[in-house]
PDB file of N, CA and C in Angstrom:
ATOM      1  N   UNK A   1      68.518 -32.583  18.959  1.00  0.00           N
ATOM      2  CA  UNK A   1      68.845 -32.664  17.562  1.00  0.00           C
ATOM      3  C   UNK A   1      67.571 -33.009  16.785  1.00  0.00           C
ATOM      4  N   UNK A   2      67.463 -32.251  15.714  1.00  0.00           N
ATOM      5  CA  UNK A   2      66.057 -32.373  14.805  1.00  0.00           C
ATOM      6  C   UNK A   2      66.334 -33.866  14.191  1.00  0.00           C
ATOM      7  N   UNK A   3      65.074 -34.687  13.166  1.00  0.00           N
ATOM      8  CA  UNK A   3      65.318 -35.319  12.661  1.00  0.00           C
ATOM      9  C   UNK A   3      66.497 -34.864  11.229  1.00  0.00           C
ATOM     10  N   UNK A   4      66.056 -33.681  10.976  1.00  0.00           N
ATOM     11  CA  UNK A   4      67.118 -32.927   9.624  1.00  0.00           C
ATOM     12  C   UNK A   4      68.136 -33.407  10.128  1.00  0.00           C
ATOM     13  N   UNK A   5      68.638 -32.606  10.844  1.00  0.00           N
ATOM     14  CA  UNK A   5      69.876 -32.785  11.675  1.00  0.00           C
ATOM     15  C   UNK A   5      70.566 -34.192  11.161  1.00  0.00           C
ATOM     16  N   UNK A   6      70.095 -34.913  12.166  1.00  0.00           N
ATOM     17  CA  UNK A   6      70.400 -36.264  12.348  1.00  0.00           C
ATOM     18  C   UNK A   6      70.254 -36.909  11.456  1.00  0.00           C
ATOM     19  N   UNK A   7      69.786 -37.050   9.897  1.00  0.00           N
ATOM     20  CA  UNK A   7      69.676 -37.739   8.608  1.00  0.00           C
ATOM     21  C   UNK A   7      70.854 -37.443   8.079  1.00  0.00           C
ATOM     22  N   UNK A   8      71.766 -38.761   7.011  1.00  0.00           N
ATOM     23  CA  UNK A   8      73.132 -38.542   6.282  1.00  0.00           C
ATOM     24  C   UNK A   8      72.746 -38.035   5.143  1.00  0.00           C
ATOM     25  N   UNK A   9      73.639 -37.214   4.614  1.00  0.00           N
ATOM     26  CA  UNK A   9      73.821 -36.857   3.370  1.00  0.00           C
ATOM     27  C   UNK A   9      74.904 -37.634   2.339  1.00  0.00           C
ATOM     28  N   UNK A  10      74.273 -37.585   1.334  1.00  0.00           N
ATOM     29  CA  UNK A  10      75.674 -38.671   0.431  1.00  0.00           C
ATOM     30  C   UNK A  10      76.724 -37.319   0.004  1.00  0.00           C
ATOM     31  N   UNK A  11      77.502 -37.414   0.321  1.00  0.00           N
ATOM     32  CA  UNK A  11      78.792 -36.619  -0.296  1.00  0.00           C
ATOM     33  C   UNK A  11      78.778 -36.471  -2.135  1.00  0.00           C
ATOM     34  N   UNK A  12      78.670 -37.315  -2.479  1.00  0.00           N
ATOM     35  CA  UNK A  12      77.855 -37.695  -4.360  1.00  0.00           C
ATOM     36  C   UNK A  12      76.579 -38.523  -4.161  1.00  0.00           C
ATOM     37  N   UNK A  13      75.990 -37.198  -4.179  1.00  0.00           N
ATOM     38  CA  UNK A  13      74.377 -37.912  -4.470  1.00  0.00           C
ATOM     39  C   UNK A  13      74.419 -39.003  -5.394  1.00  0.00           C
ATOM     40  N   UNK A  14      73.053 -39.752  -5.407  1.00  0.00           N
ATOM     41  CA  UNK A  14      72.606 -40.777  -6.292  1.00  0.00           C
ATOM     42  C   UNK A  14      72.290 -40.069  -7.601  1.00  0.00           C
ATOM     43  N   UNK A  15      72.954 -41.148  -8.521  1.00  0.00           N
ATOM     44  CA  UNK A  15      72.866 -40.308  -9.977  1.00  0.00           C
ATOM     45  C   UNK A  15      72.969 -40.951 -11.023  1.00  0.00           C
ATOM     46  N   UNK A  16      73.030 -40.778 -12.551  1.00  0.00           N
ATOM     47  CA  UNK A  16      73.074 -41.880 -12.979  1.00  0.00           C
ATOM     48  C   UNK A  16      73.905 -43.004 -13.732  1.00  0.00           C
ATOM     49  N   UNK A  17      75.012 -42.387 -12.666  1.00  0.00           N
ATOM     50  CA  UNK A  17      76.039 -43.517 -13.226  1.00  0.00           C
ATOM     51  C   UNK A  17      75.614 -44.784 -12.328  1.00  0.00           C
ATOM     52  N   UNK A  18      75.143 -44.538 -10.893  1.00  0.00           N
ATOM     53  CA  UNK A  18      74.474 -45.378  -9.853  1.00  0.00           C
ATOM     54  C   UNK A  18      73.424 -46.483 -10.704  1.00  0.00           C
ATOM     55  N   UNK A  19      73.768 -47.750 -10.440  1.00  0.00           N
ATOM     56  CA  UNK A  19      72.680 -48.809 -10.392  1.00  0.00           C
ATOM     57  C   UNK A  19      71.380 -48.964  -9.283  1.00  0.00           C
ATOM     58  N   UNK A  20      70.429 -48.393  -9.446  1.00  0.00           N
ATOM     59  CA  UNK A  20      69.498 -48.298  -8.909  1.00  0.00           C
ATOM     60  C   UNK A  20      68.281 -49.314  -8.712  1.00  0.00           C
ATOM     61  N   UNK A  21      67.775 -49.409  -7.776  1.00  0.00           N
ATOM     62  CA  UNK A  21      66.305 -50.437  -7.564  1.00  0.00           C
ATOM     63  C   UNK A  21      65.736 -49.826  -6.340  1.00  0.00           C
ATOM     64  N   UNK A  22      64.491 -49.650  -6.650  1.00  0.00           N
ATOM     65  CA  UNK A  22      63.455 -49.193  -5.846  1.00  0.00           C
ATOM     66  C   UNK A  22      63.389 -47.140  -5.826  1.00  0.00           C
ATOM     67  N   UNK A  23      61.880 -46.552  -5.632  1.00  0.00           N
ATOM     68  CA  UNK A  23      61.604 -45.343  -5.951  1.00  0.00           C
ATOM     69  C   UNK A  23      62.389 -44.180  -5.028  1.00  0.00           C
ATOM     70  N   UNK A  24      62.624 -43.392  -6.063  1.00  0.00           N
ATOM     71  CA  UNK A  24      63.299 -42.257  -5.730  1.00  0.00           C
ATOM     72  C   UNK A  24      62.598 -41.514  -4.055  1.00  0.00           C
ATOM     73  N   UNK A  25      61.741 -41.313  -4.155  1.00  0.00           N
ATOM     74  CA  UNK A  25      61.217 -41.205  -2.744  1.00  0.00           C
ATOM     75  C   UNK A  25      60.971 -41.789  -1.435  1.00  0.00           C
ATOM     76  N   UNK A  26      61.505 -43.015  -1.730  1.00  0.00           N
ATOM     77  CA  UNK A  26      61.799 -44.203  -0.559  1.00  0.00           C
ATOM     78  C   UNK A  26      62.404 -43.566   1.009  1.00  0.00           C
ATOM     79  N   UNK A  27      61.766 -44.047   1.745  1.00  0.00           N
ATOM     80  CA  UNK A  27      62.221 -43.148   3.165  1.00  0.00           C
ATOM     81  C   UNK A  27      63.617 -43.567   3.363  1.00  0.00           C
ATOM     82  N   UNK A  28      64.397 -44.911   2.860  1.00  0.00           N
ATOM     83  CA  UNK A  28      65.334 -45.350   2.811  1.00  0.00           C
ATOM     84  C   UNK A  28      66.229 -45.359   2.283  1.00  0.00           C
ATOM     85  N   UNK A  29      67.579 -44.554   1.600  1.00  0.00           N
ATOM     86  CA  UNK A  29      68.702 -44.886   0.766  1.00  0.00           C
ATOM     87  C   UNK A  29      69.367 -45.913   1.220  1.00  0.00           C
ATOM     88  N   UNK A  30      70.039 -47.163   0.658  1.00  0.00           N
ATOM     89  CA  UNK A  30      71.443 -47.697   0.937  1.00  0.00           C
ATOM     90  C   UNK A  30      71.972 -48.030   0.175  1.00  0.00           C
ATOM     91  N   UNK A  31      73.003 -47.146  -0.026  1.00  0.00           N
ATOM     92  CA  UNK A  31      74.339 -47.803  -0.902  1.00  0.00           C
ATOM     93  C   UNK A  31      75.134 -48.712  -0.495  1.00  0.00           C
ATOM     94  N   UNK A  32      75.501 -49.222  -1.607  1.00  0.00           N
ATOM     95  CA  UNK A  32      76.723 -50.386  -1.259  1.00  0.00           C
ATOM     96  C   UNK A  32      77.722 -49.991  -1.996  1.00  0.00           C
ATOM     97  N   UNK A  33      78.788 -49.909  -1.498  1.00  0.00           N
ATOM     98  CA  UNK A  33      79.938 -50.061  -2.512  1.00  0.00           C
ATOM     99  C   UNK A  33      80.679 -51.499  -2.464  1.00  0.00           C
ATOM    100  N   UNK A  34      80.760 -52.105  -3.927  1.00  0.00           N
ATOM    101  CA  UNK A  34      81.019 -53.260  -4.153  1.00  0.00           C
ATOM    102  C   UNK A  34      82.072 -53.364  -5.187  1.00  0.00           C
ATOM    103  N   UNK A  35      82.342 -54.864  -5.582  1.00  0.00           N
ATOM    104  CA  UNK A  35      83.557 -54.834  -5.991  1.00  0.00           C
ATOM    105  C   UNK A  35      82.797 -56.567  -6.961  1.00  0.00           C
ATOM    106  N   UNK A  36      82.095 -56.043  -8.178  1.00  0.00           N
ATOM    107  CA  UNK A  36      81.636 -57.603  -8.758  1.00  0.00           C
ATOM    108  C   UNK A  36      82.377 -58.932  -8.554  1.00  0.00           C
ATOM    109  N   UNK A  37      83.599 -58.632  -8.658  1.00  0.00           N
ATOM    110  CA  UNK A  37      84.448 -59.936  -8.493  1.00  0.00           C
ATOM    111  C   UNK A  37      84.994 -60.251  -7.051  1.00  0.00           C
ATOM    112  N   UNK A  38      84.636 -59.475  -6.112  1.00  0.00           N
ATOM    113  CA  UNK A  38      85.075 -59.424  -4.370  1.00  0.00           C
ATOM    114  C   UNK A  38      84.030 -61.006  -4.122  1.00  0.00           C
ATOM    115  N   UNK A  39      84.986 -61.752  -3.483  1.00  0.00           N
ATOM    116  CA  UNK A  39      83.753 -62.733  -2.630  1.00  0.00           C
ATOM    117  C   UNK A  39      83.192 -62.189  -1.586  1.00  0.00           C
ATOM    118  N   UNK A  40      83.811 -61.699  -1.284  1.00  0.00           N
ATOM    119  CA  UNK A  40      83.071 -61.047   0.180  1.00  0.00           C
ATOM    120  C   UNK A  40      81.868 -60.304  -0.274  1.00  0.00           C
ATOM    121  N   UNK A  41      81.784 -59.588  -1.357  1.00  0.00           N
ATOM    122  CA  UNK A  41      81.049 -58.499  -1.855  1.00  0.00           C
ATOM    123  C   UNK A  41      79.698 -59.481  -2.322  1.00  0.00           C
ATOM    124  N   UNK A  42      80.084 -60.295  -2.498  1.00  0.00           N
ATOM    125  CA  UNK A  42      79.019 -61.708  -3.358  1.00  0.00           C
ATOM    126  C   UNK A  42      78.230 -62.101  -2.043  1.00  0.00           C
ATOM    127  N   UNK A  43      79.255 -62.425  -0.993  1.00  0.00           N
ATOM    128  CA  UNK A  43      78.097 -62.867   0.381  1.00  0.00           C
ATOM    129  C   UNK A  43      77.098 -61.663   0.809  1.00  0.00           C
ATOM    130  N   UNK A  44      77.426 -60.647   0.396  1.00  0.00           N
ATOM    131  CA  UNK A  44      75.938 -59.667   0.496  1.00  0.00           C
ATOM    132  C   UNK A  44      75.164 -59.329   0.138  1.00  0.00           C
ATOM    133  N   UNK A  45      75.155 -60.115  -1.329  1.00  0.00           N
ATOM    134  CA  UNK A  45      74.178 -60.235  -1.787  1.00  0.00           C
ATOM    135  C   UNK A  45      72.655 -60.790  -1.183  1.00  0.00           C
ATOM    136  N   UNK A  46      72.994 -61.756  -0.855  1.00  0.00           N
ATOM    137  CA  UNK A  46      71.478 -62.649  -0.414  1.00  0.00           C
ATOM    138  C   UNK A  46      70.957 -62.020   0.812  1.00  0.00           C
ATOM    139  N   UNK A  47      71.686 -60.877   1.728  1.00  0.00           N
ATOM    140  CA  UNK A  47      71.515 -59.927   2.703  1.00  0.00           C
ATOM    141  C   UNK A  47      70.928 -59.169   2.331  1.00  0.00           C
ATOM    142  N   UNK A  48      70.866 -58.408   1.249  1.00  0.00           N
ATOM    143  CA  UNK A  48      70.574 -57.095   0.387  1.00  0.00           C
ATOM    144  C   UNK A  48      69.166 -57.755   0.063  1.00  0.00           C
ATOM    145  N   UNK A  49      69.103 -58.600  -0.647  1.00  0.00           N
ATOM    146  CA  UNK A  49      67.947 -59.317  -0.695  1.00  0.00           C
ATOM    147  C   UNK A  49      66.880 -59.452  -0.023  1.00  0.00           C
ATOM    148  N   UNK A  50      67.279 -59.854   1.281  1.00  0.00           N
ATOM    149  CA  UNK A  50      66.299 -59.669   2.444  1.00  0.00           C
ATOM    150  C   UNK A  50      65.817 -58.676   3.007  1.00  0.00           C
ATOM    151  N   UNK A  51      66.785 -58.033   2.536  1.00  0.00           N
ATOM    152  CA  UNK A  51      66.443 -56.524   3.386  1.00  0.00           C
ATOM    153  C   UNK A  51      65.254 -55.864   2.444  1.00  0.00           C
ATOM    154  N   UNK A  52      65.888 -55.953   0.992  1.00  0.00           N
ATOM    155  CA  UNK A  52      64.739 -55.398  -0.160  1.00  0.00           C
ATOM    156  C   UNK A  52      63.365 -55.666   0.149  1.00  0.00           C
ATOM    157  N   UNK A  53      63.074 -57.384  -0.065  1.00  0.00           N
ATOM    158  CA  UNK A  53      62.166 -57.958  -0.006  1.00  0.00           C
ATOM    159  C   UNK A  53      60.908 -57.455   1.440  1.00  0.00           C
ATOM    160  N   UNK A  54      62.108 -56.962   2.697  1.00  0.00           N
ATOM    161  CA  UNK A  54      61.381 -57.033   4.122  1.00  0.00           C
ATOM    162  C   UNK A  54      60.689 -55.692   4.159  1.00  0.00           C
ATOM    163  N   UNK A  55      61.439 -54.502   3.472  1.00  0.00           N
ATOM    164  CA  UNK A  55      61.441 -53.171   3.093  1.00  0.00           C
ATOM    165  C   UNK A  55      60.452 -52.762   2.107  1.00  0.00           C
ATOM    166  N   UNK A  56      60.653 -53.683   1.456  1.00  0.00           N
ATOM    167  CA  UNK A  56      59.554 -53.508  -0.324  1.00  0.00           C
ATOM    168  C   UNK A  56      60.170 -51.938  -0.606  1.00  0.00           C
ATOM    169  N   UNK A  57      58.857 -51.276  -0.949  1.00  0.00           N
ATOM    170  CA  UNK A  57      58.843 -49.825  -1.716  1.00  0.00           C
ATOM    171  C   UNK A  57      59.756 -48.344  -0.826  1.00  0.00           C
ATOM    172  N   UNK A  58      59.520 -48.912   0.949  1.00  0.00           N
ATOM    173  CA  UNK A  58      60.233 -48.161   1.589  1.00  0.00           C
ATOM    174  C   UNK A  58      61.970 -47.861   1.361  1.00  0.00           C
ATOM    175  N   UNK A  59      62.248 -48.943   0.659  1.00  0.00           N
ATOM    176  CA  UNK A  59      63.853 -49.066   0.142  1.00  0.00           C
ATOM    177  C   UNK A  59      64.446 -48.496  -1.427  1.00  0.00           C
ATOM    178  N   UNK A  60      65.113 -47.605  -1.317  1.00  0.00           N
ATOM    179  CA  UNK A  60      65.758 -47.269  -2.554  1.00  0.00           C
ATOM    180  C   UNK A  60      67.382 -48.237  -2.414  1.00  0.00           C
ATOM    181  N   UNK A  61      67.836 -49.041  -3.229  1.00  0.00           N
ATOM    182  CA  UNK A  61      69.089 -49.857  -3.023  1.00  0.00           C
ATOM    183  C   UNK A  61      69.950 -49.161  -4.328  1.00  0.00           C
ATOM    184  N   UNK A  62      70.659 -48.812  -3.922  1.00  0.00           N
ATOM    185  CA  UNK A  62      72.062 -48.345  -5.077  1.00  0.00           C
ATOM    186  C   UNK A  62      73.425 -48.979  -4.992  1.00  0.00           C
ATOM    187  N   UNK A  63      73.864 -48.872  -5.736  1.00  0.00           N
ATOM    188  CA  UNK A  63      74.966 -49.996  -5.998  1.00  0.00           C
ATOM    189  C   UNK A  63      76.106 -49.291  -6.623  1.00  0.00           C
ATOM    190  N   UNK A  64      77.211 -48.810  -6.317  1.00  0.00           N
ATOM    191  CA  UNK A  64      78.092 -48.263  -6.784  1.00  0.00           C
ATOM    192  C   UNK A  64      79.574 -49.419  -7.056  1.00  0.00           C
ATOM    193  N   UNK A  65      79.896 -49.418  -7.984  1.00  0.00           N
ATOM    194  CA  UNK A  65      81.144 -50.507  -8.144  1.00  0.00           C
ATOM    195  C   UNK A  65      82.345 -49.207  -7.593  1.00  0.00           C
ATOM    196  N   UNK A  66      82.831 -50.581  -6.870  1.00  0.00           N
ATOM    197  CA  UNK A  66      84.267 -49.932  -6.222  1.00  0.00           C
ATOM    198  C   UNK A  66      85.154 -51.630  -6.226  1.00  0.00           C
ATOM    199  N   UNK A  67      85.779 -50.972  -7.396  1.00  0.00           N
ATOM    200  CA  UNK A  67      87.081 -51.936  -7.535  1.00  0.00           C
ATOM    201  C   UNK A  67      87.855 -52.372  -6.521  1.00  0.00           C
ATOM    202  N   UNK A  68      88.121 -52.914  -6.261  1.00  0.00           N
ATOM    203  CA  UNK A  68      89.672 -53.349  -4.861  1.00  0.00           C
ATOM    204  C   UNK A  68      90.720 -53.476  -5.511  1.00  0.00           C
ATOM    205  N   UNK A  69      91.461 -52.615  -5.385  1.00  0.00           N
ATOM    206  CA  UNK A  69      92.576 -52.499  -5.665  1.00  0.00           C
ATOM    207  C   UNK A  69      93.482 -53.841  -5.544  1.00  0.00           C
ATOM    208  N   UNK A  70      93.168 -54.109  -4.498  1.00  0.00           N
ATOM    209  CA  UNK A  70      94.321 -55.502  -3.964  1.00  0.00           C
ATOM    210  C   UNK A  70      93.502 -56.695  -5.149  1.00  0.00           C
ATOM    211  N   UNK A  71      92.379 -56.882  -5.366  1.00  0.00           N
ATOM    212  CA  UNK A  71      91.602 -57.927  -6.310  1.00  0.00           C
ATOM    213  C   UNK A  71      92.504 -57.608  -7.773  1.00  0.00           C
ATOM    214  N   UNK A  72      92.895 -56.423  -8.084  1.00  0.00           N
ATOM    215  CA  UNK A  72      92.549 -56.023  -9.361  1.00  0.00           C
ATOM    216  C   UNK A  72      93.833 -55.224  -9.231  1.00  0.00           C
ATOM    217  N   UNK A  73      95.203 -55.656  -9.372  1.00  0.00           N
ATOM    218  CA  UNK A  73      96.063 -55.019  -9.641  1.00  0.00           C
ATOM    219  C   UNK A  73      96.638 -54.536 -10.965  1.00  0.00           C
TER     220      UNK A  73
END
C-alpha cells in the first residue's frame, strides 16, 4: 500500500465554517468534534494543547462543534 493510499480523507473537507489553528500545509490534520458545553469535551482540551505545542507548525488543529444531543435537548 502507497503512502496515498494509506492517508484519510475528510468526507467535508476543512473549510470555513471550521475553527482553525495552525498552516494549511501542515503534514498533520486533526479534527475534533466537540461539544463547548460537554465536560468530557473540556478534558481535551489541555491534551490538544500538548499535542499543538509538541507539533508546533507540523499541526493544523480544527475544531468542529458537534452538539450532544443528550447535553442539549
Amino acid at each position: 500500500m502507497t503512502k496515498r493510499a494509506a492517508a484519510a480523507a475528510l468526507t467535508l473537507p476543512v473549510g470555513t465554517r471550521d475553527h482553525i489553528q495552525g498552516p494549511a500545509d501542515a503534514a498533520v490534520t486533526l479534527v475534533e468534534y466537540g461539544d463547548y458545553e460537554c465536560p468530557h469535551c473540556g478534558r481535551a482540551y489541555p491534551i490538544i494543547k500538548a499535542i499543538q505545542q509538541q507539533m508546533g507548525r507540523r499541526l493544523r488543529f480544527v475544531y468542529r462543534n458537534f452538539p450532544l444531543r443528550e447535553s442539549h435537548p
